[in-house]
Short mmCIF file of C-alpha atoms in Angstrom, two decimals:
data_model
loop_
_atom_site.label_atom_id
_atom_site.label_comp_id
_atom_site.label_asym_id
_atom_site.label_seq_id
_atom_site.Cartn_x
_atom_site.Cartn_y
_atom_site.Cartn_z
CA UNK J 1 113.34 65.74 74.19
CA UNK J 2 112.29 69.33 74.83
CA UNK J 3 114.32 72.40 73.89
CA UNK J 4 114.93 73.14 77.56
CA UNK J 5 116.50 69.68 78.04
CA UNK J 6 118.73 70.23 75.02
CA UNK J 7 119.67 73.60 76.43
CA UNK J 8 120.71 71.99 79.73
CA UNK J 9 122.84 69.41 77.89
CA UNK J 10 124.55 72.12 75.84
CA UNK J 11 125.21 74.31 78.89
CA UNK J 12 126.05 71.88 81.68
CA UNK J 13 126.93 68.68 79.84
CA UNK J 14 129.47 70.29 77.54
CA UNK J 15 130.92 72.33 80.41
CA UNK J 16 131.56 69.09 82.32
CA UNK J 17 133.21 67.53 79.26
CA UNK J 18 135.40 70.63 78.83
CA UNK J 19 136.52 70.41 82.47
CA UNK J 20 137.39 66.71 82.08
CA UNK J 21 139.35 67.52 78.92
CA UNK J 22 141.34 70.19 80.76
CA UNK J 23 142.15 67.86 83.65
CA UNK J 24 143.27 65.10 81.27
CA UNK J 25 145.30 67.53 79.15
CA UNK J 26 147.00 69.06 82.18
CA UNK J 27 147.93 65.68 83.63
CA UNK J 28 149.28 64.51 80.27
CA UNK J 29 151.29 67.72 79.90
CA UNK J 30 152.86 67.19 83.33
CA UNK J 31 153.86 63.62 82.45
CA UNK J 32 155.41 64.76 79.15
CA UNK J 33 157.30 67.60 80.83
CA UNK J 34 158.42 65.94 84.08
CA UNK J 35 157.78 62.23 83.66
CA UNK J 36 155.80 60.22 86.19
CA UNK J 37 157.51 62.00 89.10
CA UNK J 38 157.28 65.74 89.72
CA UNK J 39 160.77 67.08 90.52
CA UNK J 40 159.79 70.40 92.03
CA UNK J 41 157.44 70.77 94.97
CA UNK J 42 157.20 74.49 94.25
CA UNK J 43 155.27 73.99 91.00
CA UNK J 44 151.76 75.43 91.56
CA UNK J 45 149.93 72.66 89.71
CA UNK J 46 146.78 72.71 91.84
CA UNK J 47 146.39 76.48 91.57
CA UNK J 48 146.80 76.40 87.79
CA UNK J 49 144.19 73.67 87.42
CA UNK J 50 141.75 75.62 89.59
CA UNK J 51 142.30 78.68 87.37
CA UNK J 52 141.56 76.56 84.29
CA UNK J 53 138.27 75.31 85.77
CA UNK J 54 137.21 78.76 87.02
CA UNK J 55 137.94 80.25 83.61
CA UNK J 56 135.85 77.54 81.94
CA UNK J 57 132.94 78.24 84.29
CA UNK J 58 133.11 82.02 83.76
CA UNK J 59 133.52 81.71 79.98
CA UNK J 60 130.55 79.37 79.79
CA UNK J 61 128.38 81.44 82.14
CA UNK J 62 128.99 84.91 80.71
CA UNK J 63 129.50 84.14 77.00
CA UNK J 64 127.31 81.00 76.77
CA UNK J 65 129.62 79.83 74.00
CA UNK J 66 127.86 76.49 73.47
CA UNK J 67 124.39 77.98 72.85
CA UNK J 68 124.68 77.04 69.15
CA UNK J 69 126.71 73.88 69.72
CA UNK J 70 124.39 71.51 67.81
CA UNK J 71 123.87 73.84 64.83
CA UNK J 72 127.40 75.05 64.09
CA UNK J 73 129.45 73.04 61.59
CA UNK J 74 132.91 71.50 61.92
CA UNK J 75 134.70 74.72 60.96
CA UNK J 76 132.52 76.68 63.37
CA UNK J 77 133.45 74.19 66.08
CA UNK J 78 137.14 74.63 65.24
CA UNK J 79 136.79 78.40 65.59
CA UNK J 80 134.85 78.19 68.86
CA UNK J 81 137.31 75.77 70.53
CA UNK J 82 140.31 77.75 69.24
CA UNK J 83 138.85 80.98 70.65
CA UNK J 84 138.19 79.30 74.01
CA UNK J 85 141.79 78.07 74.30
CA UNK J 86 143.22 81.40 73.15
CA UNK J 87 141.39 83.24 75.92
CA UNK J 88 142.32 80.44 78.33
CA UNK J 89 146.07 80.83 77.77
CA UNK J 90 145.74 84.62 77.93
CA UNK J 91 143.97 84.34 81.30
CA UNK J 92 146.63 81.96 82.62
CA UNK J 93 149.45 84.27 81.55
CA UNK J 94 147.80 87.28 83.20
CA UNK J 95 147.37 85.27 86.41
CA UNK J 96 150.95 83.97 86.37
CA UNK J 97 152.44 87.46 86.01
CA UNK J 98 149.96 89.04 88.42
CA UNK J 99 150.92 86.73 91.31
CA UNK J 100 154.59 86.42 90.23
CA UNK J 101 154.57 82.70 89.45
CA UNK J 102 156.64 83.03 86.26
CA UNK J 103 159.70 81.61 88.03
CA UNK J 104 157.83 78.39 88.83
CA UNK J 105 155.57 77.86 85.82
CA UNK J 106 157.10 76.12 82.83
CA UNK J 107 156.26 77.79 79.53
CA UNK J 108 156.66 74.40 77.84
CA UNK J 109 154.09 72.94 80.22
CA UNK J 110 151.55 75.67 79.44
CA UNK J 111 152.23 75.47 75.71
CA UNK J 112 151.82 71.71 75.58
CA UNK J 113 148.69 71.93 77.73
CA UNK J 114 147.00 74.42 75.40
CA UNK J 115 147.86 72.38 72.29
CA UNK J 116 146.74 69.07 73.79
CA UNK J 117 143.62 70.65 75.29
CA UNK J 118 142.67 72.25 71.96
CA UNK J 119 142.98 68.95 70.08
CA UNK J 120 141.22 66.91 72.78
CA UNK J 121 138.36 69.41 73.20
CA UNK J 122 137.83 69.64 69.44
CA UNK J 123 137.76 65.85 69.10
CA UNK J 124 135.34 65.45 72.04
CA UNK J 125 133.08 68.26 70.82
CA UNK J 126 132.79 66.71 67.36
CA UNK J 127 132.29 63.21 68.80
CA UNK J 128 129.68 64.32 71.34
CA UNK J 129 127.84 66.33 68.71
CA UNK J 130 127.52 63.24 66.53
CA UNK J 131 126.39 61.16 69.50
CA UNK J 132 123.87 63.73 70.77
CA UNK J 133 122.36 64.19 67.31
CA UNK J 134 121.97 60.43 66.99
CA UNK J 135 120.22 60.28 70.37
CA UNK J 136 118.02 63.29 69.56
CA UNK J 137 116.92 61.75 66.26
CA UNK J 138 115.72 58.55 67.99
CA UNK J 139 111.95 58.14 68.25
CA UNK J 140 111.91 58.39 72.05
CA UNK J 141 113.85 61.66 72.02
CA UNK J 142 112.48 63.42 68.95
CA UNK J 143 109.86 66.11 69.54
CA UNK J 144 106.80 65.31 67.41
CA UNK J 145 104.98 68.49 66.31
CA UNK J 146 101.58 68.98 64.68
CA UNK J 147 101.01 72.28 62.84
CA UNK J 148 97.81 74.26 62.44
CA UNK J 149 98.15 77.19 60.06
CA UNK J 150 96.41 79.22 57.42
CA UNK J 151 96.93 77.99 53.88
CA UNK J 152 99.02 80.95 52.72
CA UNK J 153 101.52 80.68 55.60
CA UNK J 154 101.66 76.87 55.95
CA UNK J 155 104.62 76.17 53.58
CA UNK J 156 106.69 78.92 55.20
CA UNK J 157 105.78 77.65 58.69
CA UNK J 158 106.89 74.10 57.85
CA UNK J 159 110.16 75.35 56.34
CA UNK J 160 111.01 77.64 59.28
CA UNK J 161 110.30 75.02 61.93
CA UNK J 162 112.43 72.44 60.11
CA UNK J 163 115.27 74.91 59.65
CA UNK J 164 115.34 76.31 63.17
CA UNK J 165 114.35 73.32 65.32
CA UNK J 166 116.92 70.82 63.96
CA UNK J 167 117.07 67.00 64.12
CA UNK J 168 115.23 66.93 67.44
CA UNK J 169 111.94 68.00 65.85
CA UNK J 170 109.74 65.96 63.53
CA UNK J 171 106.61 67.40 61.94
CA UNK J 172 104.07 64.57 62.01
CA UNK J 173 101.20 66.34 60.27
CA UNK J 174 99.35 69.60 59.71
CA UNK J 175 95.88 71.01 59.30
CA UNK J 176 94.51 74.08 57.59
CA UNK J 177 92.94 76.51 60.04
CA UNK J 178 89.50 76.48 58.41
CA UNK J 179 86.24 74.65 58.85
CA UNK J 180 86.63 71.49 56.79
CA UNK J 181 85.14 72.00 53.30
CA UNK J 182 83.11 69.10 51.99
CA UNK J 183 84.79 69.15 48.56
CA UNK J 184 88.43 69.18 49.71
CA UNK J 185 90.66 66.21 50.44
CA UNK J 186 93.98 65.86 52.24
CA UNK J 187 96.97 67.38 50.46
CA UNK J 188 100.73 67.03 50.71
CA UNK J 189 102.78 70.15 51.46
CA UNK J 190 106.57 69.75 51.51
CA UNK J 191 106.19 66.06 52.34
CA UNK J 192 103.67 66.67 55.15
CA UNK J 193 100.10 65.34 55.03
CA UNK J 194 97.73 68.28 55.56
CA UNK J 195 94.13 67.87 56.72
CA UNK J 196 91.72 70.23 54.86
CA UNK J 197 90.27 71.76 58.02
CA UNK J 198 89.76 71.69 61.78
CA UNK J 199 86.58 69.65 61.94
CA UNK J 200 86.93 67.32 64.98
CA UNK J 201 90.70 67.75 64.76
CA UNK J 202 91.43 66.78 68.38
CA UNK J 203 89.34 63.63 68.10
CA UNK J 204 91.14 62.57 64.93
CA UNK J 205 94.53 63.17 66.60
CA UNK J 206 93.93 60.91 69.62
CA UNK J 207 95.64 57.88 68.05
CA UNK J 208 98.52 59.89 66.51
CA UNK J 209 101.82 59.98 68.44
CA UNK J 210 102.66 63.69 68.90
CA UNK J 211 103.99 65.93 71.68
CA UNK J 212 103.22 69.52 70.77
CA UNK J 213 100.99 71.68 68.60
CA UNK J 214 102.10 74.88 66.87
CA UNK J 215 99.33 77.27 65.74
CA UNK J 216 100.09 80.03 63.24
CA UNK J 217 96.89 81.88 62.31
CA UNK J 218 97.70 85.61 61.93
CA UNK J 219 94.48 86.53 60.08
CA UNK J 220 92.00 84.46 62.06
CA UNK J 221 90.17 85.80 65.09
CA UNK J 222 91.92 84.56 68.20
CA UNK J 223 88.66 83.57 69.88
CA UNK J 224 87.89 81.13 67.07
CA UNK J 225 90.84 79.01 68.19
CA UNK J 226 89.71 78.64 71.80
CA UNK J 227 87.91 75.34 71.19
CA UNK J 228 91.00 73.86 69.52
CA UNK J 229 93.23 74.98 72.40
CA UNK J 230 90.78 73.51 74.92
CA UNK J 231 90.77 70.18 73.06
CA UNK J 232 94.56 69.81 73.05
CA UNK J 233 94.74 71.03 76.66
CA UNK J 234 92.35 68.23 77.64
CA UNK J 235 94.68 65.75 75.94
CA UNK J 236 97.64 67.02 77.98
CA UNK J 237 99.47 68.21 74.85
CA UNK J 238 101.60 71.37 74.96
CA UNK J 239 100.23 74.04 72.61
CA UNK J 240 102.23 76.98 71.18
CA UNK J 241 100.29 79.93 69.76
CA UNK J 242 102.06 82.41 67.52
CA UNK J 243 99.83 85.34 68.45
CA UNK J 244 98.59 86.89 71.69
CA UNK J 245 95.65 84.86 72.95
CA UNK J 246 93.24 85.41 75.86
CA UNK J 247 93.69 83.22 78.92
CA UNK J 248 92.58 79.63 78.33
CA UNK J 249 91.04 77.77 81.27
CA UNK J 250 93.42 76.42 83.88
CA UNK J 251 96.38 76.00 81.53
CA UNK J 252 99.75 77.29 82.67
CA UNK J 253 100.85 80.08 80.31
CA UNK J 254 104.42 81.05 79.37
CA UNK J 255 105.76 83.50 76.84
CA UNK J 256 108.74 82.11 74.96
CA UNK J 257 110.01 81.05 71.55
CA UNK J 258 109.38 78.15 69.19
CA UNK J 259 112.07 78.13 66.53
CA UNK J 260 112.08 81.69 65.18
CA UNK J 261 108.54 82.39 66.38
CA UNK J 262 107.55 84.26 69.54
CA UNK J 263 104.77 82.21 71.12
CA UNK J 264 102.45 81.93 74.05
CA UNK J 265 102.67 78.35 75.34
CA UNK J 266 99.83 76.57 77.11
CA UNK J 267 100.45 73.54 79.33
CA UNK J 268 97.96 71.65 81.44
CA UNK J 269 100.95 71.11 83.73
CA UNK J 270 104.52 72.42 83.55
CA UNK J 271 107.47 70.28 84.65
CA UNK J 272 111.02 71.55 84.98
CA UNK J 273 113.39 70.04 82.42
CA UNK J 274 116.14 69.88 85.07
CA UNK J 275 113.93 67.78 87.35
CA UNK J 276 113.06 65.48 84.45
CA UNK J 277 116.78 64.96 83.80
CA UNK J 278 117.23 64.02 87.46
CA UNK J 279 114.29 61.63 87.12
CA UNK J 280 115.90 60.08 84.05
CA UNK J 281 119.23 59.69 85.87
CA UNK J 282 117.46 57.79 88.66
CA UNK J 283 115.70 55.66 86.02
CA UNK J 284 119.03 54.67 84.46
CA UNK J 285 120.50 53.80 87.84
CA UNK J 286 117.36 51.92 88.88
CA UNK J 287 117.20 50.15 85.52
CA UNK J 288 120.76 48.86 85.87
CA UNK J 289 120.17 47.64 89.44
CA UNK J 290 116.83 46.10 88.45
CA UNK J 291 118.32 44.24 85.49
CA UNK J 292 120.98 42.77 87.78
CA UNK J 293 118.27 41.24 89.99
CA UNK J 294 116.26 40.26 86.90
CA UNK J 295 119.24 38.20 85.73
CA UNK J 296 119.38 36.42 89.08
CA UNK J 297 115.63 35.73 89.02
CA UNK J 298 115.90 34.42 85.46
CA UNK J 299 118.18 31.61 86.65
CA UNK J 300 115.45 30.30 88.94
CA UNK J 301 112.21 31.41 87.30
CA UNK J 302 113.20 30.56 83.71
CA UNK J 303 113.21 26.77 84.18
CA UNK J 304 110.05 26.93 86.34
CA UNK J 305 108.14 28.87 83.66
CA UNK J 306 109.27 26.47 80.91
CA UNK J 307 108.39 23.36 82.93
CA UNK J 308 104.97 24.75 83.90
CA UNK J 309 103.76 25.36 80.34
CA UNK J 310 105.19 25.56 76.80
CA UNK J 311 106.18 28.95 75.49
CA UNK J 312 108.79 31.69 75.93
CA UNK J 313 110.11 32.69 79.35
CA UNK J 314 109.70 36.39 78.66
CA UNK J 315 106.44 37.68 77.22
CA UNK J 316 106.35 40.87 75.12
CA UNK J 317 103.38 42.99 74.16
CA UNK J 318 102.97 46.30 72.31
CA UNK J 319 101.92 49.07 74.68
CA UNK J 320 101.29 52.79 74.21
CA UNK J 321 103.84 55.09 75.82
CA UNK J 322 104.33 58.84 76.17
CA UNK J 323 102.08 60.83 73.82
CA UNK J 324 101.14 57.78 71.75
CA UNK J 325 104.54 56.20 71.06
CA UNK J 326 104.37 52.40 70.73
CA UNK J 327 106.88 50.14 72.46
CA UNK J 328 107.26 46.50 73.49
CA UNK J 329 106.80 45.86 77.19
CA UNK J 330 108.56 42.84 78.73
CA UNK J 331 107.35 40.54 81.52
CA UNK J 332 108.04 37.05 82.78
CA UNK J 333 105.29 35.00 81.13
CA UNK J 334 102.48 34.30 83.57
CA UNK J 335 99.81 33.10 81.09
CA UNK J 336 99.34 30.31 78.57
CA UNK J 337 100.37 31.10 75.00
CA UNK J 338 96.77 31.39 73.76
CA UNK J 339 95.86 34.00 76.40
CA UNK J 340 95.11 36.80 73.95
CA UNK J 341 92.88 34.60 71.80
CA UNK J 342 90.91 33.39 74.87
CA UNK J 343 90.43 36.92 76.16
CA UNK J 344 87.48 37.51 73.83
CA UNK J 345 85.67 34.49 75.33
CA UNK J 346 86.12 35.88 78.84
CA UNK J 347 85.07 39.50 78.21
CA UNK J 348 81.62 38.90 79.70
CA UNK J 349 83.32 38.07 83.02
CA UNK J 350 85.34 41.29 83.05
CA UNK J 351 85.23 42.75 86.59
CA UNK J 352 86.53 46.12 85.45
CA UNK J 353 84.20 48.95 84.48
CA UNK J 354 85.75 50.67 81.47
CA UNK J 355 88.52 49.90 79.01
CA UNK J 356 90.68 47.55 81.10
CA UNK J 357 90.24 43.80 81.60
CA UNK J 358 90.51 42.14 85.00
CA UNK J 359 89.18 38.82 86.21
CA UNK J 360 89.73 37.00 89.48
CA UNK J 361 90.83 33.39 89.03
CA UNK J 362 91.62 34.06 85.37
CA UNK J 363 91.89 30.57 83.75
CA UNK J 364 94.57 31.85 81.36
CA UNK J 365 97.07 32.25 84.21
CA UNK J 366 99.52 29.38 84.74
CA UNK J 367 100.35 27.92 88.16
CA UNK J 368 103.73 29.59 88.32
CA UNK J 369 102.09 32.68 86.80
CA UNK J 370 99.77 33.03 89.79
CA UNK J 371 102.80 33.12 92.07
CA UNK J 372 104.60 35.60 89.83
CA UNK J 373 101.62 37.96 89.80
CA UNK J 374 101.01 37.66 93.52
CA UNK J 375 104.61 38.63 94.23
CA UNK J 376 104.88 41.04 91.24
CA UNK J 377 108.01 39.16 90.11
CA UNK J 378 106.59 39.05 86.58
CA UNK J 379 107.25 42.81 86.32
CA UNK J 380 111.05 42.61 86.69
CA UNK J 381 111.94 42.41 82.96
CA UNK J 382 110.36 45.85 82.62
CA UNK J 383 113.58 47.27 84.06
CA UNK J 384 114.86 46.83 80.49
CA UNK J 385 112.07 49.18 79.35
CA UNK J 386 113.13 51.62 82.06
CA UNK J 387 116.76 51.53 80.94
CA UNK J 388 115.76 52.03 77.29
CA UNK J 389 113.59 55.02 78.20
CA UNK J 390 110.26 53.50 77.13
CA UNK J 391 109.21 53.57 80.79
CA UNK J 392 110.19 55.23 84.04
CA UNK J 393 110.48 53.75 87.54
CA UNK J 394 107.39 55.73 88.50
CA UNK J 395 104.66 56.89 86.14
CA UNK J 396 101.24 56.00 84.77
CA UNK J 397 100.09 52.58 83.58
CA UNK J 398 100.83 52.03 79.84
CA UNK J 399 97.62 50.98 78.04
CA UNK J 400 97.38 48.24 75.44
CA UNK J 401 96.70 49.26 71.85
CA UNK J 402 93.15 47.87 72.13
CA UNK J 403 92.47 50.04 75.18
CA UNK J 404 94.05 53.11 73.58
CA UNK J 405 91.88 52.84 70.46
CA UNK J 406 88.83 53.58 72.66
CA UNK J 407 90.25 56.69 74.35
CA UNK J 408 88.77 60.18 74.17
CA UNK J 409 90.67 63.45 74.74
CA UNK J 410 90.33 63.22 78.53
CA UNK J 411 91.67 59.67 78.75
CA UNK J 412 94.56 60.47 76.38
CA UNK J 413 96.04 62.92 78.89
CA UNK J 414 97.08 60.00 81.10
CA UNK J 415 99.80 59.17 78.53
CA UNK J 416 101.16 62.74 78.46
CA UNK J 417 103.92 61.50 80.80
CA UNK J 418 106.26 58.54 80.47
CA UNK J 419 104.55 55.38 81.81
CA UNK J 420 106.00 53.75 84.90
CA UNK J 421 106.91 50.43 86.44
CA UNK J 422 104.85 51.55 89.43
CA UNK J 423 102.56 54.48 90.15
CA UNK J 424 99.63 55.88 92.09
CA UNK J 425 97.33 53.11 90.88
CA UNK J 426 99.70 50.33 91.92
CA UNK J 427 100.13 51.60 95.50
CA UNK J 428 96.43 52.39 95.94
CA UNK J 429 95.22 48.78 96.07
CA UNK J 430 95.04 48.02 92.35
CA UNK J 431 93.09 44.79 92.79
CA UNK J 432 90.40 46.63 94.72
CA UNK J 433 89.83 49.21 91.96
CA UNK J 434 87.15 48.10 89.51
CA UNK J 435 86.42 51.40 87.73
CA UNK J 436 88.66 52.54 84.88
CA UNK J 437 87.76 56.17 85.58
CA UNK J 438 89.30 55.75 89.03
CA UNK J 439 92.53 54.51 87.42
CA UNK J 440 92.50 57.58 85.16
CA UNK J 441 91.83 59.85 88.16
CA UNK J 442 94.84 58.44 90.01
CA UNK J 443 97.07 58.76 86.94
CA UNK J 444 96.04 62.38 86.35
CA UNK J 445 96.51 63.14 90.05
CA UNK J 446 100.07 61.88 89.70
CA UNK J 447 100.71 63.97 86.54
CA UNK J 448 99.21 67.16 88.02
CA UNK J 449 101.15 66.85 91.28
CA UNK J 450 104.38 65.30 90.04
CA UNK J 451 107.60 65.94 91.93
CA UNK J 452 110.77 64.01 92.69
CA UNK J 453 109.55 63.72 96.28
CA UNK J 454 106.29 62.12 95.09
CA UNK J 455 108.27 59.60 93.02
CA UNK J 456 110.37 58.68 96.08
CA UNK J 457 107.22 58.33 98.19
CA UNK J 458 105.60 56.00 95.63
CA UNK J 459 108.77 53.90 95.34
CA UNK J 460 108.85 53.42 99.13
CA UNK J 461 105.15 52.54 99.16
CA UNK J 462 105.75 50.06 96.33
CA UNK J 463 108.37 48.26 98.41
CA UNK J 464 105.79 47.93 101.19
CA UNK J 465 103.18 46.59 98.75
CA UNK J 466 105.65 44.02 97.40
CA UNK J 467 106.49 42.71 100.87
CA UNK J 468 102.91 42.32 102.07
CA UNK J 469 101.47 41.29 98.70
CA UNK J 470 98.51 43.66 99.08
CA UNK J 471 96.80 44.76 95.91
CA UNK J 472 98.37 42.17 93.61
CA UNK J 473 96.48 39.26 92.07
#
């Protein structure tokens, strides 16, 4: 999860929780003060609640009081929530006296509200912090960083990134910013494996799961790093450079921060974190709906798959996800159990040019499997992958580990985005495409032109493909 996504959660997510706490606290205070029935119609309950919400919005917008939410401790949280409620009651009192509502507003009601709201907000803030940190430390959410630095600044760089980036960042490796000496081996610095130099560094990183690169080379000519930047750009990996650097190719450039460092960031493409959160929300909704229909299909397809051939109903296989993360993909089994072993015997009949395998009338496919593939019903268990976050409703095709092991920097960029249940390749007549480079071209076209509108368009086209059966074999 990127820093911008975390920022959105801290700003908007916590504001929403605070508003819900205030509504719950106010309603509870009314019940305690008046019981289940309100005795006076003159009590300005609605106006008071609106003031509470407006205050929360203004306090959050102007003071940004949750900017350090994930880094402050329990006592710091106590102080922050106490300060919020102190200013809240002060604002309410000023409003009550300004519009002469003191005859109608119960001081006991306001007092109970502030006390209940303080305790509820503090409890929710501490609970949510624990939950968010647990989510951020999960492999799918953690930001995997590779460091390139000069030897004298490497230990300090590792320490500062760990200290300032928090549980959401994991340093997966490092390299010294020198040409690799023949007489030097890898070393361990603060628990991190450090390569002795930059010789073929991008090629050696192809198989490593990582999201970003941080370069800290204050005493090395900036132009000497151009080749390294180009290599990571080709892989679709975001690169942060700690010093001013001349423009690099077609990469999108932004000036920002990385931990305590001021950096110039290079992206092959830049995607708004807010739009990605919307995409994830649709994935969760789609995953839940899809799993409902998967359960219904399981009642009918499960017995048919078991009767057709021995083996499990659901087949799982390790695939490569975003930026090299491995995950298990799920499908209704459409092949015999020895399919992987027989694949080697059939490689000479591969109709695909490149790193994928495709064969018409594949003898490994069962009778019911042919029907499942023709109708794409075998894909339905992947809604579990979508719900877990391994996949998205729309994305690129996740390669197998065997395919991924053959990738170069250019091919690796197709996994710089979360793989999808459907995508450009699937709605472009996938059975008619016999060149792997064409699959890559379609995937990169999707990544370079991604938008929520494009996802919706592909989903609608997928529905059409499913109904007419075109492109599926």
